[in-house]
Amino acid sequence: MQGDGHECRGFNTRAAHILGSDKTPYGATNAPLYLSSGFSAESADELAERFAGRRPGYIYSRISNPGVSTFEQQFASLEEGRGAIACSSGMAAISAVILTLCRTGDRVVAGSSLFGGTLMLFDFLLQRMGVDVEYIDPSETQNFARAADGAALCFVESIGNPKLDVVDVGALAEICSTAGTPLVVDSTLATPYAAPGRRLGAHLTVHSTTKFAAGTGNSVGGLVVDTGLFDWKKCRDPEVSESAGRFGSELGFLALARRQVTRNTGNGMAPFDAFLQCTGLQTLGLRMERHCANAQALARFLERHELVESVNYPGLQSSPWHDIATKQFGEACGALLTLRLGSSTRALRFIDALDLAINTANLGDVRTMVIHPASTIYRDLSEQSRRSAGVTDDLVRVSVGIEHIDDLIHDFDCALKNGETDDTTT
Amino acid sequence: MNLKINGTDTTIDAPSLTVVELLKQQNVDMPDMVSVQLNGEILERDAFENTTVKDSDEVEFLYFMGGGAIDAG
Ligand SMILES: Cc1ncc(COP(=O)(O)O)c(C=O)c1O
């Protein structure tokens, strides 16, 4: 701080300079890793006071850990949110939100195109818990408004995986605020770089930090951020509103989620994963810039390619979601694109013919990754779910990495041509 | 002024402080994540700046991010 009131607002500045690093032991410039299950106290009274929440301090790493807190604060700051809770995976973060806000008899409103894992969680576990899930196309705002009324929460993805549809988060948030229903936005594919959750207007955001936050595919993690935009005193769930009465309107959700859910389900993030992901987060902005530029360039190339039936990328003019994507995210329309190749056989051959791009279920890695969703992530889902998510048999999902664009274009071009040669010779 | 902070008598070398100033003066870690009760009433965050703490007040900081505060309140 120069003492002139200048507040560092730049994304990369805030990402690189870790909060609280002025207080690290020995002046360590990076956030230390605390591999300790428990934390001791100087007296029995001191530990009792920590349990009572009357003194700060760590207790046990299932509940919280200094390095994990650093990751939570860093991510919350990039989301311009009130605070965050880090979980063992993206799915763990979504589960934590559900377990905090839903109970038997409740109804959840979900966007109709969601990531396969989330769909399976909703269709299997939620139904088992006696929570109804109503799927609504979020672009049909009137239907959405009708459904949001009386629901425990509404859940959408800011950029759908793999449909790559982009929801107007601000419009949905307005509907949800009027209905008194929290809007939960999975912003894994957008990341805080494309749009901080608070600026989007979401009430809560969830992220699979396994992806772009970690950046190099070295760990699994997730996180829920409270943007501070929902008044939890008005939450329909009596325990959430009671928590808001005790801890404040803005902190009601986080307090209940930490004290009763992540603490007791043990689905918090492990310290080592937090350390890796904190390291990744520092370069999120730089990587996203290249991810998005490469995705845009590769999408343009593929769109003109005679062997490609169609390309879907929110940054392309041809995407039905181009306008809302650029309004919300500017040029950062994400790293995912999909292409259709006419048949399942062609799609599989194309994947096999790629050399640089890796055939794997992960995404958001510095390396370009591809997958055939219909035979993998979506294989256990119903035809209806696949259709809603835009998963056709000939679809290939590409998570564009940060390689040199010429190398990527060369790899894709060769694979398209070589895959085609195979097709005609057999 | 003399305050009771989380049950402990505390003397502070100032006639009054806003809640924001008190959080700073007490070196509270992660002040964004701390709930504050003043004389038994929970204070909303947007009131921190304009609420002053005076002699004989009782202040409770609640640190829930560590997972505690199960019985607090
Ligand atoms: C949009 C989205 N949400 C959630 C998840 C689940 O995250 P994780 O694998 O970290 O549990 C994924 C994983 O691919 C995802 O793409």
PDB file of N, CA and C in Angstrom, chain A residues 232-304:
ATOM      1  N   TRP A 232     -29.787 -13.795   3.904  1.00  0.00           N
ATOM      2  CA  TRP A 232     -30.115 -15.132   4.413  1.00  0.00           C
ATOM      3  C   TRP A 232     -31.173 -15.103   5.502  1.00  0.00           C
ATOM      4  N   LYS A 233     -31.427 -13.922   6.051  1.00  0.00           N
ATOM      5  CA  LYS A 233     -32.522 -13.839   7.037  1.00  0.00           C
ATOM      6  C   LYS A 233     -33.851 -14.141   6.363  1.00  0.00           C
ATOM      7  N   LYS A 234     -33.883 -13.902   5.041  1.00  0.00           N
ATOM      8  CA  LYS A 234     -35.137 -14.123   4.308  1.00  0.00           C
ATOM      9  C   LYS A 234     -35.217 -15.521   3.713  1.00  0.00           C
ATOM     10  N   CYS A 235     -34.225 -16.351   3.997  1.00  0.00           N
ATOM     11  CA  CYS A 235     -34.230 -17.697   3.428  1.00  0.00           C
ATOM     12  C   CYS A 235     -35.392 -18.496   4.009  1.00  0.00           C
ATOM     13  N   ARG A 236     -36.041 -19.299   3.128  1.00  0.00           N
ATOM     14  CA  ARG A 236     -37.207 -20.062   3.564  1.00  0.00           C
ATOM     15  C   ARG A 236     -36.837 -21.137   4.582  1.00  0.00           C
ATOM     16  N   ASP A 237     -35.628 -21.655   4.481  1.00  0.00           N
ATOM     17  CA  ASP A 237     -35.251 -22.720   5.404  1.00  0.00           C
ATOM     18  C   ASP A 237     -35.063 -22.131   6.807  1.00  0.00           C
ATOM     19  N   PRO A 238     -35.761 -22.687   7.793  1.00  0.00           N
ATOM     20  CA  PRO A 238     -35.725 -22.081   9.131  1.00  0.00           C
ATOM     21  C   PRO A 238     -34.336 -22.080   9.769  1.00  0.00           C
ATOM     22  N   GLU A 239     -33.554 -23.138   9.481  1.00  0.00           N
ATOM     23  CA  GLU A 239     -32.216 -23.170  10.097  1.00  0.00           C
ATOM     24  C   GLU A 239     -31.267 -22.153   9.462  1.00  0.00           C
ATOM     25  N   VAL A 240     -31.438 -21.920   8.169  1.00  0.00           N
ATOM     26  CA  VAL A 240     -30.581 -20.927   7.517  1.00  0.00           C
ATOM     27  C   VAL A 240     -30.941 -19.532   8.032  1.00  0.00           C
ATOM     28  N   SER A 241     -32.230 -19.241   8.119  1.00  0.00           N
ATOM     29  CA  SER A 241     -32.599 -17.900   8.591  1.00  0.00           C
ATOM     30  C   SER A 241     -32.224 -17.720  10.062  1.00  0.00           C
ATOM     31  N   GLU A 242     -32.299 -18.817  10.830  1.00  0.00           N
ATOM     32  CA  GLU A 242     -31.881 -18.723  12.232  1.00  0.00           C
ATOM     33  C   GLU A 242     -30.373 -18.466  12.317  1.00  0.00           C
ATOM     34  N   SER A 243     -29.619 -19.128  11.434  1.00  0.00           N
ATOM     35  CA  SER A 243     -28.174 -18.918  11.395  1.00  0.00           C
ATOM     36  C   SER A 243     -27.869 -17.453  11.047  1.00  0.00           C
ATOM     37  N   ALA A 244     -28.683 -16.884  10.146  1.00  0.00           N
ATOM     38  CA  ALA A 244     -28.491 -15.476   9.770  1.00  0.00           C
ATOM     39  C   ALA A 244     -28.810 -14.565  10.957  1.00  0.00           C
ATOM     40  N   GLY A 245     -29.771 -14.970  11.759  1.00  0.00           N
ATOM     41  CA  GLY A 245     -30.111 -14.185  12.953  1.00  0.00           C
ATOM     42  C   GLY A 245     -28.963 -14.184  13.953  1.00  0.00           C
ATOM     43  N   ARG A 246     -28.234 -15.286  13.972  1.00  0.00           N
ATOM     44  CA  ARG A 246     -27.151 -15.420  14.948  1.00  0.00           C
ATOM     45  C   ARG A 246     -25.819 -14.862  14.451  1.00  0.00           C
ATOM     46  N   PHE A 247     -25.575 -15.016  13.136  1.00  0.00           N
ATOM     47  CA  PHE A 247     -24.262 -14.619  12.606  1.00  0.00           C
ATOM     48  C   PHE A 247     -24.313 -13.420  11.663  1.00  0.00           C
ATOM     49  N   GLY A 248     -25.504 -12.928  11.382  1.00  0.00           N
ATOM     50  CA  GLY A 248     -25.640 -11.795  10.464  1.00  0.00           C
ATOM     51  C   GLY A 248     -26.214 -12.251   9.136  1.00  0.00           C
ATOM     52  N   SER A 249     -26.977 -11.363   8.503  1.00  0.00           N
ATOM     53  CA  SER A 249     -27.664 -11.707   7.244  1.00  0.00           C
ATOM     54  C   SER A 249     -26.710 -12.219   6.193  1.00  0.00           C
ATOM     55  N   GLU A 250     -25.517 -11.610   6.125  1.00  0.00           N
ATOM     56  CA  GLU A 250     -24.590 -11.971   5.054  1.00  0.00           C
ATOM     57  C   GLU A 250     -23.843 -13.269   5.339  1.00  0.00           C
ATOM     58  N   LEU A 251     -23.714 -13.622   6.619  1.00  0.00           N
ATOM     59  CA  LEU A 251     -22.885 -14.773   6.957  1.00  0.00           C
ATOM     60  C   LEU A 251     -23.691 -16.019   7.315  1.00  0.00           C
ATOM     61  N   GLY A 252     -25.016 -15.902   7.293  1.00  0.00           N
ATOM     62  CA  GLY A 252     -25.873 -17.010   7.717  1.00  0.00           C
ATOM     63  C   GLY A 252     -25.600 -18.308   6.978  1.00  0.00           C
ATOM     64  N   PHE A 253     -25.431 -18.231   5.668  1.00  0.00           N
ATOM     65  CA  PHE A 253     -25.204 -19.446   4.880  1.00  0.00           C
ATOM     66  C   PHE A 253     -23.847 -20.072   5.214  1.00  0.00           C
ATOM     67  N   LEU A 254     -22.791 -19.243   5.134  1.00  0.00           N
ATOM     68  CA  LEU A 254     -21.437 -19.780   5.350  1.00  0.00           C
ATOM     69  C   LEU A 254     -21.308 -20.380   6.747  1.00  0.00           C
ATOM     70  N   ALA A 255     -21.919 -19.715   7.734  1.00  0.00           N
ATOM     71  CA  ALA A 255     -21.810 -20.201   9.112  1.00  0.00           C
ATOM     72  C   ALA A 255     -22.464 -21.577   9.238  1.00  0.00           C
ATOM     73  N   LEU A 256     -23.652 -21.741   8.668  1.00  0.00           N
ATOM     74  CA  LEU A 256     -24.334 -23.036   8.774  1.00  0.00           C
ATOM     75  C   LEU A 256     -23.597 -24.105   7.967  1.00  0.00           C
ATOM     76  N   ALA A 257     -23.149 -23.715   6.775  1.00  0.00           N
ATOM     77  CA  ALA A 257     -22.448 -24.681   5.917  1.00  0.00           C
ATOM     78  C   ALA A 257     -21.181 -25.184   6.605  1.00  0.00           C
ATOM     79  N   ARG A 258     -20.442 -24.285   7.231  1.00  0.00           N
ATOM     80  CA  ARG A 258     -19.206 -24.705   7.899  1.00  0.00           C
ATOM     81  C   ARG A 258     -19.480 -25.488   9.183  1.00  0.00           C
ATOM     82  N   ARG A 259     -20.344 -24.925  10.021  1.00  0.00           N
ATOM     83  CA  ARG A 259     -20.534 -25.511  11.355  1.00  0.00           C
ATOM     84  C   ARG A 259     -21.277 -26.836  11.319  1.00  0.00           C
ATOM     85  N   GLN A 260     -22.233 -26.958  10.390  1.00  0.00           N
ATOM     86  CA  GLN A 260     -23.072 -28.162  10.408  1.00  0.00           C
ATOM     87  C   GLN A 260     -22.844 -29.091   9.219  1.00  0.00           C
ATOM     88  N   VAL A 261     -22.367 -28.562   8.111  1.00  0.00           N
ATOM     89  CA  VAL A 261     -22.301 -29.435   6.931  1.00  0.00           C
ATOM     90  C   VAL A 261     -20.880 -29.904   6.627  1.00  0.00           C
ATOM     91  N   THR A 262     -19.990 -28.998   6.255  1.00  0.00           N
ATOM     92  CA  THR A 262     -18.656 -29.498   5.858  1.00  0.00           C
ATOM     93  C   THR A 262     -17.935 -30.074   7.082  1.00  0.00           C
ATOM     94  N   ARG A 263     -18.153 -29.485   8.239  1.00  0.00           N
ATOM     95  CA  ARG A 263     -17.551 -30.016   9.467  1.00  0.00           C
ATOM     96  C   ARG A 263     -17.990 -31.460   9.728  1.00  0.00           C
ATOM     97  N   ASN A 264     -19.272 -31.723   9.546  1.00  0.00           N
ATOM     98  CA  ASN A 264     -19.793 -33.034   9.943  1.00  0.00           C
ATOM     99  C   ASN A 264     -19.852 -34.066   8.821  1.00  0.00           C
ATOM    100  N   THR A 265     -19.791 -33.608   7.578  1.00  0.00           N
ATOM    101  CA  THR A 265     -19.713 -34.602   6.498  1.00  0.00           C
ATOM    102  C   THR A 265     -18.251 -34.874   6.146  1.00  0.00           C
ATOM    103  N   GLY A 266     -17.366 -33.997   6.593  1.00  0.00           N
ATOM    104  CA  GLY A 266     -15.944 -34.212   6.322  1.00  0.00           C
ATOM    105  C   GLY A 266     -15.613 -34.086   4.843  1.00  0.00           C
ATOM    106  N   ASN A 267     -16.302 -33.184   4.141  1.00  0.00           N
ATOM    107  CA  ASN A 267     -16.004 -33.071   2.702  1.00  0.00           C
ATOM    108  C   ASN A 267     -15.190 -31.820   2.378  1.00  0.00           C
ATOM    109  N   GLY A 268     -14.439 -31.346   3.371  1.00  0.00           N
ATOM    110  CA  GLY A 268     -13.598 -30.179   3.151  1.00  0.00           C
ATOM    111  C   GLY A 268     -12.360 -30.508   2.332  1.00  0.00           C
ATOM    112  N   MET A 269     -11.684 -29.450   1.900  1.00  0.00           N
ATOM    113  CA  MET A 269     -10.495 -29.629   1.063  1.00  0.00           C
ATOM    114  C   MET A 269      -9.285 -30.046   1.912  1.00  0.00           C
ATOM    115  N   ALA A 270      -8.458 -30.903   1.352  1.00  0.00           N
ATOM    116  CA  ALA A 270      -7.240 -31.326   2.044  1.00  0.00           C
ATOM    117  C   ALA A 270      -6.167 -30.247   1.894  1.00  0.00           C
ATOM    118  N   PRO A 271      -5.313 -30.051   2.926  1.00  0.00           N
ATOM    119  CA  PRO A 271      -4.317 -28.982   2.893  1.00  0.00           C
ATOM    120  C   PRO A 271      -3.385 -29.027   1.680  1.00  0.00           C
ATOM    121  N   PHE A 272      -2.969 -30.236   1.306  1.00  0.00           N
ATOM    122  CA  PHE A 272      -2.018 -30.307   0.195  1.00  0.00           C
ATOM    123  C   PHE A 272      -2.683 -29.863  -1.117  1.00  0.00           C
ATOM    124  N   ASP A 273      -3.944 -30.253  -1.285  1.00  0.00           N
ATOM    125  CA  ASP A 273      -4.668 -29.839  -2.492  1.00  0.00           C
ATOM    126  C   ASP A 273      -4.855 -28.327  -2.504  1.00  0.00           C
ATOM    127  N   ALA A 274      -5.126 -27.763  -1.322  1.00  0.00           N
ATOM    128  CA  ALA A 274      -5.293 -26.303  -1.241  1.00  0.00           C
ATOM    129  C   ALA A 274      -3.995 -25.602  -1.614  1.00  0.00           C
ATOM    130  N   PHE A 275      -2.889 -26.159  -1.193  1.00  0.00           N
ATOM    131  CA  PHE A 275      -1.583 -25.581  -1.517  1.00  0.00           C
ATOM    132  C   PHE A 275      -1.356 -25.590  -3.030  1.00  0.00           C
ATOM    133  N   LEU A 276      -1.650 -26.737  -3.658  1.00  0.00           N
ATOM    134  CA  LEU A 276      -1.470 -26.834  -5.114  1.00  0.00           C
ATOM    135  C   LEU A 276      -2.397 -25.863  -5.842  1.00  0.00           C
ATOM    136  N   GLN A 277      -3.618 -25.768  -5.359  1.00  0.00           N
ATOM    137  CA  GLN A 277      -4.597 -24.948  -6.064  1.00  0.00           C
ATOM    138  C   GLN A 277      -4.364 -23.462  -5.820  1.00  0.00           C
ATOM    139  N   CYS A 278      -3.823 -23.145  -4.652  1.00  0.00           N
ATOM    140  CA  CYS A 278      -3.439 -21.750  -4.375  1.00  0.00           C
ATOM    141  C   CYS A 278      -2.320 -21.333  -5.324  1.00  0.00           C
ATOM    142  N   THR A 279      -1.415 -22.268  -5.577  1.00  0.00           N
ATOM    143  CA  THR A 279      -0.317 -22.002  -6.503  1.00  0.00           C
ATOM    144  C   THR A 279      -0.887 -21.772  -7.907  1.00  0.00           C
ATOM    145  N   GLY A 280      -1.824 -22.623  -8.298  1.00  0.00           N
ATOM    146  CA  GLY A 280      -2.440 -22.473  -9.618  1.00  0.00           C
ATOM    147  C   GLY A 280      -3.183 -21.158  -9.754  1.00  0.00           C
ATOM    148  N   LEU A 281      -3.910 -20.811  -8.713  1.00  0.00           N
ATOM    149  CA  LEU A 281      -4.766 -19.616  -8.771  1.00  0.00           C
ATOM    150  C   LEU A 281      -3.969 -18.343  -9.084  1.00  0.00           C
ATOM    151  N   GLN A 282      -2.712 -18.329  -8.675  1.00  0.00           N
ATOM    152  CA  GLN A 282      -1.900 -17.122  -8.875  1.00  0.00           C
ATOM    153  C   GLN A 282      -1.729 -16.768 -10.354  1.00  0.00           C
ATOM    154  N   THR A 283      -1.814 -17.785 -11.224  1.00  0.00           N
ATOM    155  CA  THR A 283      -1.629 -17.516 -12.663  1.00  0.00           C
ATOM    156  C   THR A 283      -2.921 -17.726 -13.462  1.00  0.00           C
ATOM    157  N   LEU A 284      -4.056 -17.789 -12.752  1.00  0.00           N
ATOM    158  CA  LEU A 284      -5.323 -18.047 -13.438  1.00  0.00           C
ATOM    159  C   LEU A 284      -5.579 -17.054 -14.580  1.00  0.00           C
ATOM    160  N   GLY A 285      -5.361 -15.771 -14.293  1.00  0.00           N
ATOM    161  CA  GLY A 285      -5.646 -14.742 -15.298  1.00  0.00           C
ATOM    162  C   GLY A 285      -4.818 -14.910 -16.559  1.00  0.00           C
ATOM    163  N   LEU A 286      -3.536 -15.171 -16.367  1.00  0.00           N
ATOM    164  CA  LEU A 286      -2.647 -15.336 -17.530  1.00  0.00           C
ATOM    165  C   LEU A 286      -3.048 -16.534 -18.359  1.00  0.00           C
ATOM    166  N   ARG A 287      -3.339 -17.633 -17.656  1.00  0.00           N
ATOM    167  CA  ARG A 287      -3.711 -18.844 -18.388  1.00  0.00           C
ATOM    168  C   ARG A 287      -5.045 -18.663 -19.112  1.00  0.00           C
ATOM    169  N   MET A 288      -6.027 -18.066 -18.415  1.00  0.00           N
ATOM    170  CA  MET A 288      -7.348 -17.904 -19.032  1.00  0.00           C
ATOM    171  C   MET A 288      -7.278 -17.050 -20.296  1.00  0.00           C
ATOM    172  N   GLU A 289      -6.430 -16.038 -20.233  1.00  0.00           N
ATOM    173  CA  GLU A 289      -6.285 -15.170 -21.402  1.00  0.00           C
ATOM    174  C   GLU A 289      -5.882 -16.013 -22.625  1.00  0.00           C
ATOM    175  N   ARG A 290      -4.891 -16.897 -22.414  1.00  0.00           N
ATOM    176  CA  ARG A 290      -4.417 -17.720 -23.520  1.00  0.00           C
ATOM    177  C   ARG A 290      -5.423 -18.820 -23.878  1.00  0.00           C
ATOM    178  N   HIS A 291      -6.022 -19.452 -22.830  1.00  0.00           N
ATOM    179  CA  HIS A 291      -7.047 -20.481 -23.081  1.00  0.00           C
ATOM    180  C   HIS A 291      -8.134 -19.912 -24.008  1.00  0.00           C
ATOM    181  N   CYS A 292      -8.633 -18.726 -23.650  1.00  0.00           N
ATOM    182  CA  CYS A 292      -9.765 -18.139 -24.388  1.00  0.00           C
ATOM    183  C   CYS A 292      -9.337 -17.724 -25.795  1.00  0.00           C
ATOM    184  N   ALA A 293      -8.159 -17.128 -25.918  1.00  0.00           N
ATOM    185  CA  ALA A 293      -7.690 -16.704 -27.246  1.00  0.00           C
ATOM    186  C   ALA A 293      -7.496 -17.926 -28.144  1.00  0.00           C
ATOM    187  N   ASN A 294      -6.913 -18.994 -27.587  1.00  0.00           N
ATOM    188  CA  ASN A 294      -6.715 -20.216 -28.372  1.00  0.00           C
ATOM    189  C   ASN A 294      -8.047 -20.840 -28.767  1.00  0.00           C
ATOM    190  N   ALA A 295      -8.992 -20.861 -27.825  1.00  0.00           N
ATOM    191  CA  ALA A 295     -10.298 -21.469 -28.110  1.00  0.00           C
ATOM    192  C   ALA A 295     -10.992 -20.704 -29.235  1.00  0.00           C
ATOM    193  N   GLN A 296     -10.894 -19.382 -29.179  1.00  0.00           N
ATOM    194  CA  GLN A 296     -11.511 -18.541 -30.209  1.00  0.00           C
ATOM    195  C   GLN A 296     -10.884 -18.843 -31.577  1.00  0.00           C
ATOM    196  N   ALA A 297      -9.553 -18.906 -31.605  1.00  0.00           N
ATOM    197  CA  ALA A 297      -8.856 -19.133 -32.874  1.00  0.00           C
ATOM    198  C   ALA A 297      -9.130 -20.539 -33.413  1.00  0.00           C
ATOM    199  N   LEU A 298      -9.117 -21.533 -32.528  1.00  0.00           N
ATOM    200  CA  LEU A 298      -9.364 -22.905 -32.968  1.00  0.00           C
ATOM    201  C   LEU A 298     -10.814 -23.067 -33.432  1.00  0.00           C
ATOM    202  N   ALA A 299     -11.734 -22.425 -32.726  1.00  0.00           N
ATOM    203  CA  ALA A 299     -13.151 -22.504 -33.114  1.00  0.00           C
ATOM    204  C   ALA A 299     -13.339 -21.908 -34.508  1.00  0.00           C
ATOM    205  N   ARG A 300     -12.688 -20.767 -34.753  1.00  0.00           N
ATOM    206  CA  ARG A 300     -12.806 -20.129 -36.080  1.00  0.00           C
ATOM    207  C   ARG A 300     -12.251 -21.038 -37.167  1.00  0.00           C
ATOM    208  N   PHE A 301     -11.103 -21.651 -36.883  1.00  0.00           N
ATOM    209  CA  PHE A 301     -10.489 -22.549 -37.861  1.00  0.00           C
ATOM    210  C   PHE A 301     -11.416 -23.734 -38.153  1.00  0.00           C
ATOM    211  N   LEU A 302     -11.946 -24.336 -37.091  1.00  0.00           N
ATOM    212  CA  LEU A 302     -12.777 -25.535 -37.271  1.00  0.00           C
ATOM    213  C   LEU A 302     -14.099 -25.202 -37.962  1.00  0.00           C
ATOM    214  N   GLU A 303     -14.591 -24.001 -37.698  1.00  0.00           N
ATOM    215  CA  GLU A 303     -15.867 -23.594 -38.301  1.00  0.00           C
ATOM    216  C   GLU A 303     -15.770 -23.562 -39.830  1.00  0.00           C
ATOM    217  N   ARG A 304     -14.561 -23.257 -40.318  1.00  0.00           N
ATOM    218  CA  ARG A 304     -14.367 -23.172 -41.770  1.00  0.00           C
ATOM    219  C   ARG A 304     -13.919 -24.504 -42.381  1.00  0.00           C
TER     220      ARG A 304
END
